[in-house]
Amino acid sequence: LALSKVTQAEYARFKPDYKAARGIEWNPETPVVMVTWNDAVAYCRWRSEQEGEPVRLPTEAEWEFAARNAESLGLLGMCDGILEWCLDWWAPYAPDAVTDPLGPKQGEIKVARGRSGARTESSDVEVKGEIRKVFRVVKPSPSDRSGTVPEERRVNIGFRVVRAPMPEGTSR
């Protein structure tokens, strides 16, 4: 599976006014951000036409496989601070094991995978009859999943592409 991160320079070939987008420091080699899911899909269509082969967003299952095997696949930055759009609509996982699942056929939230760095979580615990707050640092993991509406545009959401036809299979 070959996922490739889309850089600001590559995206600007598709949308030249992207260089002037508010809230983005222009750096042609860094990942594209501040793009909606719809923007990412439009880029994939454009790139498919340019290259004469299918280019699309990865499914959530493809993205997780790539993240879990990033080192052996030569992929960088799968969990380094940017969420990445996936093809799937968000839904809870099925209780049964499934190979290469696809998200539901429709929904309101699109999947974004990755994480924007380590985070600190807190919990209240009772110690000798006294409630205390304890903290722990949670590091990014390939299994982290998030989602948002396809129209969301944030400084920490970008995308990768896959050169492959649309997947066939069973939706959750």
XYZ file of C-alpha atoms in Angstrom:
172
model
C 0.000 0.000 0.000
C 1.548 3.311 -1.035
C 0.220 6.371 0.729
C 1.849 9.675 -0.039
C 1.458 12.871 1.931
C 0.385 15.871 -0.126
C 2.633 18.902 0.367
C 1.638 22.542 0.261
C 3.445 22.933 -3.075
C 1.628 19.968 -4.627
C -1.741 21.258 -3.444
C -0.962 24.776 -4.728
C -0.571 23.325 -8.249
C -4.255 22.347 -7.956
C -5.403 25.474 -6.127
C -2.942 28.361 -6.745
C -4.633 30.709 -4.254
C -3.805 28.233 -1.476
C -0.477 30.047 -0.931
C -2.395 33.036 0.374
C -4.703 31.034 2.647
C -5.205 32.694 6.014
C -3.586 31.078 8.985
C -0.996 29.085 7.047
C 2.721 29.725 7.004
C 3.811 28.899 3.461
C 6.371 26.110 3.360
C 6.242 24.145 0.098
C 7.646 20.927 1.603
C 5.348 20.669 4.633
C 2.023 18.825 4.537
C -1.018 20.612 3.207
C -3.438 21.687 5.962
C -6.564 23.859 6.213
C -8.358 21.715 3.654
C -11.827 20.270 3.987
C -12.638 16.658 3.167
C -14.393 17.988 0.064
C -11.217 19.899 -0.930
C -9.178 16.693 -0.534
C -11.600 14.705 -2.714
C -11.582 17.443 -5.383
C -7.759 17.346 -5.359
C -7.842 13.563 -5.813
C -10.190 13.891 -8.822
C -7.935 16.571 -10.343
C -4.798 14.521 -9.750
C -6.453 11.415 -11.234
C -7.175 13.401 -14.392
C -3.614 14.797 -14.476
C -1.941 11.407 -14.018
C -4.389 9.208 -15.896
C -4.709 6.769 -13.004
C -7.023 6.643 -9.984
C -5.937 8.700 -6.970
C -8.102 8.809 -3.855
C -8.116 9.187 -0.101
C -7.208 6.037 1.849
C -9.893 4.093 3.643
C -9.627 4.137 7.415
C -8.416 0.512 7.362
C -5.737 1.336 4.762
C -4.598 4.345 6.778
C -4.280 2.312 9.984
C -2.411 -0.494 8.205
C 0.027 2.048 6.783
C 0.490 3.747 10.179
C 1.101 0.435 11.979
C 3.664 -0.557 9.330
C 5.079 2.907 8.602
C 8.678 2.002 9.269
C 8.715 -1.001 6.932
C 6.743 0.934 4.289
C 9.063 3.943 4.467
C 6.283 6.313 5.544
C 6.975 9.310 7.745
C 4.744 11.424 9.935
C 1.712 9.170 10.282
C 1.130 10.377 13.877
C 3.218 13.534 14.061
C 0.800 16.343 14.630
C -1.595 16.372 11.704
C -4.891 14.565 11.435
C -5.451 13.115 7.979
C -8.757 12.726 6.155
C -9.871 9.215 5.238
C -12.422 8.139 2.660
C -14.849 6.626 5.198
C -17.819 8.020 7.052
C -17.315 7.628 10.806
C -19.182 4.861 12.650
C -18.528 2.731 15.718
C -16.511 -0.384 15.017
C -18.444 -3.615 14.563
C -18.060 -6.075 17.466
C -16.926 -8.862 15.124
C -13.494 -8.982 13.527
C -13.544 -7.705 9.956
C -10.816 -7.612 7.303
C -10.431 -4.328 5.386
C -13.789 -2.862 6.472
C -15.315 0.128 4.747
C -17.217 2.813 6.615
C -20.981 3.207 6.239
C -22.414 4.339 2.904
C -23.537 7.654 4.407
C -23.168 9.719 7.544
C -22.460 13.129 8.983
C -18.848 12.766 10.165
C -15.812 11.835 8.059
C -12.932 9.929 9.638
C -9.675 11.746 10.366
C -6.769 9.611 11.581
C -3.515 10.477 13.301
C -3.083 12.741 16.256
C -1.724 16.120 16.998
C 0.977 14.950 19.396
C 1.016 13.643 22.952
C -1.767 14.771 25.257
C -2.248 14.780 29.016
C -5.321 13.106 30.490
C -6.483 13.467 34.071
C -8.647 11.356 36.362
C -9.911 11.665 39.887
C -8.874 8.773 42.118
C -9.431 8.084 45.760
C -6.270 7.656 47.824
C -6.728 6.930 51.559
C -10.202 8.466 51.520
C -9.093 11.597 49.708
C -9.888 12.419 46.085
C -6.786 13.333 44.104
C -6.293 14.245 40.487
C -3.780 12.068 38.652
C -2.298 12.799 35.254
C -0.858 10.638 32.529
C 0.718 11.432 29.177
C -0.869 9.596 26.256
C 1.328 9.322 23.175
C -0.065 9.187 19.625
C -1.013 5.736 18.389
C -1.952 4.371 14.953
C -5.267 3.292 16.450
C -6.267 6.873 17.351
C -9.321 7.941 15.426
C -11.254 11.109 15.191
C -13.723 12.660 12.857
C -15.464 15.847 11.929
C -17.870 17.239 9.362
C -16.550 17.201 5.770
C -16.701 21.022 5.645
C -14.270 21.438 8.583
C -11.100 23.385 7.779
C -8.420 23.385 10.499
C -4.696 24.020 10.776
C -4.159 20.446 11.953
C -6.046 18.527 9.242
C -4.418 17.450 5.985
C -4.458 14.298 3.875
C -2.514 11.602 2.059
C -3.448 9.945 -1.199
C -3.473 6.394 -2.505
C -2.995 5.455 -6.153
C -5.686 2.813 -6.428
C -9.246 2.370 -7.663
C -12.129 2.742 -5.237
C -12.250 -0.224 -2.865
C -14.960 -2.831 -3.031
C -16.229 -4.543 0.066
C -18.714 -4.554 2.854
C -19.610 -1.389 4.701
C -19.922 -1.367 8.459
